[in-house]
Amino acid sequence: MRRADLSRRQMLAFLGGLGLGSVLAACGGLGVLLWWWSRPPASTDVPPLPTAQLAQATPPPTATVPPPPPQPFVSREAWGALPVNHEAANENGFYSAENREGWRVYDDLYTAYQTLVVHHSVIEADSDLATVREVQALHQGERGWADVGYHFLIGKDGALYEGRTLAARGVHVAGYNTGSVGVCLLGNLSNSEPTPAQWQMLVQVCLWLKGLLGLTHLAAHRDFNPMTACPGDTLWAAMDTLAQGVGLERGTGGYLGDA
Ligand SMILES: [Zn+2]
């Protein structure tokens, strides 16, 4: 059909149809454009990672690993510690409101501990190993405690010996044990100085436990219990320097515990 043959009415209908078609076409075009912009990237744009690769890319859930103790470290097993005795005369059974002297296990070490308390052993055997065993025997025997009272002991050769588990309250500073971590230098420091290796390890232990337990304070045993000579005059004289060097407050001000 030629356009000239169309009647006016047919022409109007044709033009109207053409106009509607144009609008529809334009809308269609816009719609396609919007769809193009908003569509998610096609699977062919970025190849999917294999599951194995995704697993490798995901960090492990335990991102914070506690820092290891300074070396050389001698575990209880390595020095031949005797097992904990929960029937000990003066640390009998487990802690409760009715048994406040019992073996107390902390819920959270970081909030439980505030102060590192320094001691000397006074007793000294033929070797560091023998002294550590003797200290445990004294504490479990004569003193009647469940285990060695200190959490750590430092040998004259600078080795760090594992004492009572950090998870449990120590027995080393009468009336102030809760929240106090006990570190004992082997030897009698009333009449001798710590060895350079012992001194070096003490500094490392302070820094390690400060980070591990969030400690705020460093004290000598004598700061809490003024009647004792512990930790000996030579270490006592160095306490301020030590506290300053490891960035802890000196003294009893951090104590929050109840026993
Ligand atoms: Zn002491």
mmCIF file of N, CA, C and O and ligand atoms in Angstrom, residues 118-120 150 172 221 228 230, ligand 1:
data_model
loop_
_atom_site.group_PDB
_atom_site.id
_atom_site.type_symbol
_atom_site.label_atom_id
_atom_site.label_comp_id
_atom_site.label_asym_id
_atom_site.label_seq_id
_atom_site.Cartn_x
_atom_site.Cartn_y
_atom_site.Cartn_z
ATOM 1 N N VAL A 118 57.667 -9.948 93.306
ATOM 2 C CA VAL A 118 58.992 -10.557 93.180
ATOM 3 C C VAL A 118 59.473 -11.105 94.529
ATOM 4 O O VAL A 118 59.297 -10.457 95.564
ATOM 5 N N HIS A 119 60.081 -12.297 94.477
ATOM 6 C CA HIS A 119 60.596 -12.979 95.674
ATOM 7 C C HIS A 119 62.014 -13.495 95.429
ATOM 8 O O HIS A 119 62.459 -13.564 94.287
ATOM 9 N N HIS A 120 62.655 -13.928 96.540
ATOM 10 C CA HIS A 120 63.855 -14.766 96.417
ATOM 11 C C HIS A 120 63.587 -16.046 97.205
ATOM 12 O O HIS A 120 62.741 -16.064 98.113
ATOM 13 N N TYR A 150 54.771 -20.247 94.048
ATOM 14 C CA TYR A 150 55.097 -19.275 92.986
ATOM 15 C C TYR A 150 54.612 -19.770 91.622
ATOM 16 O O TYR A 150 54.570 -20.971 91.365
ATOM 17 N N HIS A 172 51.969 -16.843 97.896
ATOM 18 C CA HIS A 172 53.325 -16.289 98.010
ATOM 19 C C HIS A 172 53.364 -14.942 98.700
ATOM 20 O O HIS A 172 54.432 -14.474 99.070
ATOM 21 N N HIS A 221 57.870 -8.541 97.482
ATOM 22 C CA HIS A 221 57.096 -9.184 98.540
ATOM 23 C C HIS A 221 57.000 -8.244 99.752
ATOM 24 O O HIS A 221 55.954 -8.092 100.366
ATOM 25 N N THR A 228 58.772 -9.082 106.164
ATOM 26 C CA THR A 228 59.658 -10.054 105.513
ATOM 27 C C THR A 228 60.910 -9.370 104.934
ATOM 28 O O THR A 228 60.871 -8.194 104.545
ATOM 29 N N CYS A 230 62.220 -10.675 102.254
ATOM 30 C CA CYS A 230 62.072 -11.022 100.832
ATOM 31 C C CYS A 230 61.743 -9.784 100.015
ATOM 32 O O CYS A 230 60.898 -9.003 100.436
HETATM 33 ZN ZN ZN B 1 58.729 -13.678 99.191
#
